[in-house]
Amino acid sequence: MYEQLLSRIQQCSTIGVTSHFRPDGDAIGSTLGLGLALQSLGKKVYMWNEDGVPARYSFLEGAEQILPLPEEVPADLEMLICVDTGDWKRLGDRSQLLFAEFPLIVNIDHHGTNTRYGHMQVIEPETAACAFVLFNMLKSWGVNFTKPMAEALYVGINTDTGSFQYGSTTPEVMHAAGELLAAGVDVADVNRRVYQEIPYTALLMQREVLNHMVVECGGALSHYSMPAGRKAELGVGLEDTKDLVDVVRVLQGVRVAVIFEDLDDGRIRVSLRSKDPAVSVAAIASQFGGGGHAMASGIRMRGELADCRERVLNAIRKELQA
């Protein structure tokens, strides 16, 4: 499939690359890494994200090229590549409308629950990161990794493996990381910027979670719920709520961790993590229209916070008691 995609790319002059809303390190790293690689192949490249680049990833060279969505699809755009996006809906409301009729959409992803949207797909389920898929693909194309390209892909792989802590960290993943380091990645600098420069408001949010988290099922289930308006009361922003599920996940004895967040627009965002291979949060998420990985998944639900929370928690309790 790598060669088929390269053949189609060679027929295009202008290509767009985008990823899911509320982008994480893999979304940004994959967008930027692929975008820079396509530029090295002589292509004109548009890079977009509906929510922009989170501050913690803005240090990446070339990140300023990832722009907000345009008002209209550029007349010269010939191919749109969606990376790290398991479902068309995850691109965001505006993106779905903007590109609804676009004739050539490529879906490159690593989520086991990918819905296989688009006209071409390169999907490698349950691999470490979309950036790892791209590393292998670009390497097969003979792309020479520049330092900016390597840093972007490294950030994608590093963040989606929990800094190489998760079970998806295979020998092949570590070998890829080593090759990216050899291309110029400054590991100490990347880790400092991504993990060791947390805004004060994000720490306030973590304190809020620790003060109000709930632990049940004999310590196997931990969760926190953020009601509507709470972010405004605390003076925190959208980016400060990123990765909060890790705060409740690391508690000793926890098998499943969940964050429920009222988005103030009638929707509830649910982030799920499993530490037990016997409990797939992807299977739980799929019951409510969500998806992701066995150990990390998400849901967007419509309804009241309390009702959505109980429905999801009941499904988790059932799995934990099985």
CSV table of C-alpha atoms in Angstrom, one decimal:
chain,number,residue,atom,x,y,z
A,1,MET,CA,0.0,0.0,0.0
A,2,TYR,CA,2.9,2.3,0.7
A,3,GLU,CA,3.9,2.2,-3.0
A,4,GLN,CA,0.4,2.7,-4.2
A,5,LEU,CA,0.1,5.8,-2.2
A,6,LEU,CA,3.4,7.1,-3.3
A,7,SER,CA,2.3,6.6,-6.9
A,8,ARG,CA,-0.8,8.7,-6.3
A,9,ILE,CA,1.2,11.4,-4.5
A,10,GLN,CA,3.6,11.6,-7.4
A,11,GLN,CA,0.6,12.5,-9.7
A,12,CYS,CA,-0.3,15.4,-7.4
A,13,SER,CA,1.3,18.9,-7.1
A,14,THR,CA,-0.6,20.1,-4.0
A,15,ILE,CA,-1.6,18.1,-1.0
A,16,GLY,CA,-3.3,18.9,2.3
A,17,VAL,CA,-2.5,17.1,5.6
A,18,THR,CA,-4.8,17.4,8.6
A,19,SER,CA,-5.7,15.5,11.8
A,20,HIS,CA,-8.3,15.3,14.6
A,21,PHE,CA,-9.6,18.1,16.8
A,22,ARG,CA,-8.0,18.6,20.2
A,23,PRO,CA,-4.7,17.3,18.7
A,24,ASP,CA,-2.2,15.4,20.8
A,25,GLY,CA,1.5,14.8,20.1
A,26,ASP,CA,0.9,12.1,17.6
A,27,ALA,CA,-1.6,14.2,15.6
A,28,ILE,CA,0.7,17.2,15.5
A,29,GLY,CA,3.9,15.1,15.0
A,30,SER,CA,2.3,13.1,12.2
A,31,THR,CA,0.8,16.2,10.4
A,32,LEU,CA,4.1,18.0,10.5
A,33,GLY,CA,6.4,15.0,9.9
A,34,LEU,CA,4.4,14.0,6.8
A,35,GLY,CA,3.9,17.6,5.6
A,36,LEU,CA,7.7,18.3,5.7
A,37,ALA,CA,8.4,15.0,4.0
A,38,LEU,CA,6.0,15.8,1.2
A,39,GLN,CA,7.7,19.2,0.8
A,40,SER,CA,11.0,17.4,0.5
A,41,LEU,CA,9.4,15.5,-2.4
A,42,GLY,CA,8.7,18.8,-4.1
A,43,LYS,CA,5.0,19.1,-3.3
A,44,LYS,CA,3.1,22.2,-2.2
A,45,VAL,CA,1.6,21.3,1.1
A,46,TYR,CA,-1.2,22.7,3.2
A,47,MET,CA,-1.2,21.7,6.9
A,48,TRP,CA,-4.3,22.3,8.9
A,49,ASN,CA,-5.9,21.5,12.3
A,50,GLU,CA,-9.3,22.7,13.4
A,51,ASP,CA,-8.0,23.5,16.9
A,52,GLY,CA,-4.5,24.6,16.0
A,53,VAL,CA,-1.2,23.5,17.6
A,54,PRO,CA,-1.2,23.1,21.4
A,55,ALA,CA,1.4,25.3,23.1
A,56,ARG,CA,3.5,22.4,24.3
A,57,TYR,CA,4.2,21.4,20.6
A,58,SER,CA,4.7,24.8,19.2
A,59,PHE,CA,8.5,24.5,19.6
A,60,LEU,CA,8.7,22.0,16.7
A,61,GLU,CA,10.4,23.6,13.7
A,62,GLY,CA,7.7,24.1,11.1
A,63,ALA,CA,4.8,23.9,13.5
A,64,GLU,CA,3.8,27.5,12.4
A,65,GLN,CA,2.8,25.9,9.0
A,66,ILE,CA,-0.1,24.1,10.7
A,67,LEU,CA,-2.8,26.6,10.2
A,68,PRO,CA,-6.5,27.0,11.1
A,69,LEU,CA,-8.9,25.7,8.5
A,70,PRO,CA,-9.5,27.9,5.5
A,71,GLU,CA,-12.9,29.3,4.7
A,72,GLU,CA,-13.0,27.3,1.4
A,73,VAL,CA,-11.1,24.4,0.0
A,74,PRO,CA,-8.1,25.8,-2.0
A,75,ALA,CA,-8.7,25.5,-5.7
A,76,ASP,CA,-5.3,23.8,-6.3
A,77,LEU,CA,-5.8,21.1,-3.6
A,78,GLU,CA,-5.6,17.6,-5.2
A,79,MET,CA,-5.3,15.3,-2.3
A,80,LEU,CA,-6.3,15.5,1.4
A,81,ILE,CA,-4.4,13.1,3.8
A,82,CYS,CA,-6.0,12.6,7.3
A,83,VAL,CA,-3.5,11.3,9.9
A,84,ASP,CA,-4.1,9.7,13.3
A,85,THR,CA,-7.9,10.1,12.9
A,86,GLY,CA,-9.8,6.9,13.3
A,87,ASP,CA,-13.2,8.3,12.4
A,88,TRP,CA,-14.2,11.0,9.9
A,89,LYS,CA,-16.2,12.7,12.7
A,90,ARG,CA,-13.0,13.2,14.7
A,91,LEU,CA,-11.8,15.8,12.2
A,92,GLY,CA,-14.2,18.2,13.7
A,93,ASP,CA,-17.5,19.8,12.6
A,94,ARG,CA,-16.0,22.4,10.3
A,95,SER,CA,-13.6,20.0,8.7
A,96,GLN,CA,-16.4,17.5,7.9
A,97,LEU,CA,-18.4,20.2,6.2
A,98,LEU,CA,-15.5,21.7,4.3
A,99,PHE,CA,-14.2,18.4,2.9
A,100,ALA,CA,-17.5,16.5,2.6
A,101,GLU,CA,-17.4,16.3,-1.2
A,102,PHE,CA,-13.6,16.3,-1.7
A,103,PRO,CA,-12.8,13.6,-4.3
A,104,LEU,CA,-9.5,12.2,-3.0
A,105,ILE,CA,-9.1,11.6,0.8
A,106,VAL,CA,-6.4,9.4,2.2
A,107,ASN,CA,-6.8,7.8,5.7
A,108,ILE,CA,-3.5,7.0,7.4
A,109,ASP,CA,-4.0,5.7,10.9
A,110,HIS,CA,-3.2,3.1,13.7
A,111,HIS,CA,-6.5,2.9,15.6
A,112,GLY,CA,-8.1,-0.6,15.7
A,113,THR,CA,-11.5,1.0,15.6
A,114,ASN,CA,-10.8,3.0,12.4
A,115,THR,CA,-14.0,3.3,10.3
A,116,ARG,CA,-12.0,3.1,7.0
A,117,TYR,CA,-13.4,6.3,5.6
A,118,GLY,CA,-11.7,7.9,2.6
A,119,HIS,CA,-10.8,6.8,-0.9
A,120,MET,CA,-7.4,5.2,0.1
A,121,GLN,CA,-6.4,3.8,3.5
A,122,VAL,CA,-3.1,2.9,5.1
A,123,ILE,CA,-4.2,1.5,8.4
A,124,GLU,CA,-2.0,-0.5,10.7
A,125,PRO,CA,-4.2,-1.3,13.8
A,126,GLU,CA,-2.7,-1.2,17.3
A,127,THR,CA,0.7,-0.1,16.2
A,128,ALA,CA,2.5,2.3,18.6
A,129,ALA,CA,1.6,5.6,16.8
A,130,CYS,CA,0.5,7.0,13.5
A,131,ALA,CA,4.0,8.6,13.5
A,132,PHE,CA,5.5,5.1,13.6
A,133,VAL,CA,3.4,4.1,10.5
A,134,LEU,CA,4.7,7.2,8.8
A,135,PHE,CA,8.3,6.6,9.8
A,136,ASN,CA,8.1,3.1,8.1
A,137,MET,CA,6.3,4.5,5.1
A,138,LEU,CA,8.6,7.4,4.5
A,139,LYS,CA,11.6,5.2,5.0
A,140,SER,CA,10.3,2.8,2.3
A,141,TRP,CA,10.0,5.8,0.0
A,142,GLY,CA,13.7,6.7,0.5
A,143,VAL,CA,13.0,10.0,2.3
A,144,ASN,CA,16.0,11.4,4.1
A,145,PHE,CA,14.9,12.5,7.5
A,146,THR,CA,15.9,16.0,8.3
A,147,LYS,CA,16.1,17.1,12.0
A,148,PRO,CA,12.7,18.9,11.9
A,149,MET,CA,11.0,15.9,10.2
A,150,ALA,CA,12.7,13.5,12.7
A,151,GLU,CA,11.7,15.6,15.8
A,152,ALA,CA,8.1,15.8,14.6
A,153,LEU,CA,7.9,12.0,14.2
A,154,TYR,CA,9.7,11.4,17.4
A,155,VAL,CA,7.3,13.5,19.4
A,156,GLY,CA,4.4,11.5,17.8
A,157,ILE,CA,5.9,8.2,18.8
A,158,ASN,CA,7.1,9.3,22.2
A,159,THR,CA,3.8,10.8,23.3
A,160,ASP,CA,1.6,8.0,22.0
A,161,THR,CA,3.7,5.3,23.8
A,162,GLY,CA,3.6,7.3,27.1
A,163,SER,CA,7.3,8.1,26.7
A,164,PHE,CA,7.9,4.4,25.7
A,165,GLN,CA,6.0,3.1,28.8
A,166,TYR,CA,3.1,1.3,27.1
A,167,GLY,CA,2.9,-2.2,25.8
A,168,SER,CA,2.9,-0.9,22.2
A,169,THR,CA,6.6,-0.2,22.7
A,170,THR,CA,8.2,-2.9,20.6
A,171,PRO,CA,11.8,-3.5,19.6
A,172,GLU,CA,10.9,-2.0,16.2
A,173,VAL,CA,9.6,1.1,17.8
A,174,MET,CA,12.8,1.6,19.8
A,175,HIS,CA,14.8,1.0,16.7
A,176,ALA,CA,12.8,3.7,14.9
A,177,ALA,CA,13.3,6.1,17.8
A,178,GLY,CA,17.0,5.4,17.6
A,179,GLU,CA,17.1,6.2,13.9
A,180,LEU,CA,15.3,9.5,14.5
A,181,LEU,CA,17.8,10.4,17.3
A,182,ALA,CA,20.6,9.7,14.7
A,183,ALA,CA,18.8,12.2,12.4
A,184,GLY,CA,19.3,15.0,15.0
A,185,VAL,CA,16.6,14.8,17.7
A,186,ASP,CA,17.7,16.3,21.0
A,187,VAL,CA,15.9,14.0,23.4
A,188,ALA,CA,16.6,16.0,26.5
A,189,ASP,CA,15.2,19.2,24.9
A,190,VAL,CA,12.1,17.5,23.5
A,191,ASN,CA,11.3,15.8,26.9
A,192,ARG,CA,11.8,19.1,28.7
A,193,ARG,CA,9.5,21.0,26.5
A,194,VAL,CA,6.8,18.3,26.3
A,195,TYR,CA,6.8,17.0,29.9
A,196,GLN,CA,8.6,19.4,32.1
A,197,GLU,CA,7.1,22.8,31.3
A,198,ILE,CA,3.6,22.5,32.5
A,199,PRO,CA,1.6,25.8,32.9
A,200,TYR,CA,0.4,26.7,36.4
A,201,THR,CA,-3.2,26.5,35.2
A,202,ALA,CA,-2.7,22.9,34.2
A,203,LEU,CA,-1.3,22.1,37.7
A,204,LEU,CA,-4.4,23.8,39.2
A,205,MET,CA,-6.5,21.5,37.1
A,206,GLN,CA,-4.6,18.5,38.3
A,207,ARG,CA,-5.2,19.6,41.9
A,208,GLU,CA,-8.9,19.8,41.2
A,209,VAL,CA,-8.9,16.2,39.9
A,210,LEU,CA,-7.0,14.9,42.9
A,211,ASN,CA,-9.4,16.7,45.3
A,212,HIS,CA,-12.5,15.3,43.7
A,213,MET,CA,-11.6,12.0,42.1
A,214,VAL,CA,-13.7,9.0,43.0
A,215,VAL,CA,-12.3,5.5,43.5
A,216,GLU,CA,-14.5,2.4,43.6
A,217,CYS,CA,-14.7,-1.3,42.7
A,218,GLY,CA,-12.2,-2.0,45.4
A,219,GLY,CA,-9.8,0.5,44.0
A,220,ALA,CA,-9.9,-0.9,40.4
A,221,LEU,CA,-11.9,2.0,39.0
A,222,SER,CA,-11.0,5.7,39.3
A,223,HIS,CA,-12.9,8.6,37.7
A,224,TYR,CA,-13.4,12.4,37.9
A,225,SER,CA,-16.2,14.5,36.5
A,226,MET,CA,-15.9,18.1,35.4
A,227,PRO,CA,-19.3,19.9,35.4
A,228,ALA,CA,-20.3,22.6,33.0
A,229,GLY,CA,-18.7,26.0,33.8
A,230,ARG,CA,-16.0,24.5,36.1
A,231,LYS,CA,-13.1,25.4,33.8
A,232,ALA,CA,-14.3,29.0,33.8
A,233,GLU,CA,-14.5,29.0,37.6
A,234,LEU,CA,-11.0,27.7,37.9
A,235,GLY,CA,-9.7,30.1,35.2
A,236,VAL,CA,-8.2,27.2,33.1
A,237,GLY,CA,-8.3,26.7,29.4
A,238,LEU,CA,-9.1,23.8,27.1
A,239,GLU,CA,-5.4,22.8,26.8
A,240,ASP,CA,-5.1,22.6,30.6
A,241,THR,CA,-7.6,19.6,30.7
A,242,LYS,CA,-5.4,17.6,28.3
A,243,ASP,CA,-4.1,14.3,29.7
A,244,LEU,CA,-6.1,14.6,33.0
A,245,VAL,CA,-6.9,10.9,32.7
A,246,ASP,CA,-3.3,10.2,33.5
A,247,VAL,CA,-3.7,11.8,36.9
A,248,VAL,CA,-6.3,9.2,37.9
A,249,ARG,CA,-4.7,6.4,36.0
A,250,VAL,CA,-1.5,6.2,37.9
A,251,LEU,CA,-3.1,5.4,41.3
A,252,GLN,CA,-1.9,2.0,42.6
A,253,GLY,CA,-4.4,-0.7,42.0
A,254,VAL,CA,-6.4,1.1,39.4
A,255,ARG,CA,-7.3,-1.0,36.3
A,256,VAL,CA,-9.5,1.5,34.5
A,257,ALA,CA,-9.5,5.3,34.7
A,258,VAL,CA,-12.0,7.7,33.3
A,259,ILE,CA,-12.4,11.5,32.9
A,260,PHE,CA,-15.9,12.9,32.2
A,261,GLU,CA,-15.9,16.5,30.9
A,262,ASP,CA,-19.1,18.5,30.2
A,263,LEU,CA,-18.2,20.6,27.1
A,264,ASP,CA,-20.9,23.2,27.9
A,265,ASP,CA,-22.6,22.5,24.5
A,266,GLY,CA,-24.7,19.5,25.3
A,267,ARG,CA,-21.9,17.0,24.8
A,268,ILE,CA,-19.9,15.0,27.3
A,269,ARG,CA,-16.3,14.1,26.5
A,270,VAL,CA,-15.2,10.8,28.0
A,271,SER,CA,-11.5,9.7,28.2
A,272,LEU,CA,-10.8,6.1,29.1
A,273,ARG,CA,-7.6,4.3,30.0
A,274,SER,CA,-7.0,0.7,30.9
A,275,LYS,CA,-4.0,-0.7,32.8
A,276,ASP,CA,-5.4,-4.3,32.5
A,277,PRO,CA,-5.0,-6.1,29.1
A,278,ALA,CA,-8.1,-8.1,30.0
A,279,VAL,CA,-10.2,-5.0,30.0
A,280,SER,CA,-10.5,-3.3,26.6
A,281,VAL,CA,-11.7,0.3,26.9
A,282,ALA,CA,-12.1,0.3,23.1
A,283,ALA,CA,-14.8,-2.3,23.4
A,284,ILE,CA,-16.5,-0.2,26.1
A,285,ALA,CA,-16.2,3.0,24.1
A,286,SER,CA,-17.7,1.3,21.0
A,287,GLN,CA,-20.9,0.7,23.0
A,288,PHE,CA,-21.4,4.4,23.0
A,289,GLY,CA,-20.2,5.4,19.6
A,290,GLY,CA,-16.6,6.0,20.6
A,291,GLY,CA,-13.4,4.2,19.8
A,292,GLY,CA,-9.6,4.1,19.9
A,293,HIS,CA,-7.2,1.5,21.3
A,294,ALA,CA,-7.7,-1.3,23.8
A,295,MET,CA,-5.8,0.6,26.4
A,296,ALA,CA,-6.8,4.2,25.5
A,297,SER,CA,-10.1,5.3,24.0
A,298,GLY,CA,-12.6,8.1,23.9
A,299,ILE,CA,-16.3,8.9,23.5
A,300,ARG,CA,-18.3,12.0,22.7
A,301,MET,CA,-21.8,11.6,24.1
A,302,ARG,CA,-24.9,13.8,24.1
A,303,GLY,CA,-26.9,14.2,27.3
A,304,GLU,CA,-26.6,15.1,30.9
A,305,LEU,CA,-23.3,14.6,32.7
A,306,ALA,CA,-24.7,12.4,35.5
A,307,ASP,CA,-26.7,10.2,33.1
A,308,CYS,CA,-23.7,9.7,30.7
A,309,ARG,CA,-21.4,9.0,33.6
A,310,GLU,CA,-23.6,6.3,35.0
A,311,ARG,CA,-24.1,4.6,31.7
A,312,VAL,CA,-20.4,4.4,31.0
A,313,LEU,CA,-19.4,3.5,34.6
A,314,ASN,CA,-22.0,0.7,34.6
A,315,ALA,CA,-20.5,-0.8,31.5
A,316,ILE,CA,-17.0,-0.6,33.1
A,317,ARG,CA,-18.2,-2.1,36.4
A,318,LYS,CA,-19.7,-5.0,34.4
A,319,GLU,CA,-16.3,-5.6,32.7
A,320,LEU,CA,-14.4,-5.4,36.0
A,321,GLN,CA,-16.7,-7.9,37.6
A,322,ALA,CA,-16.6,-10.4,34.7
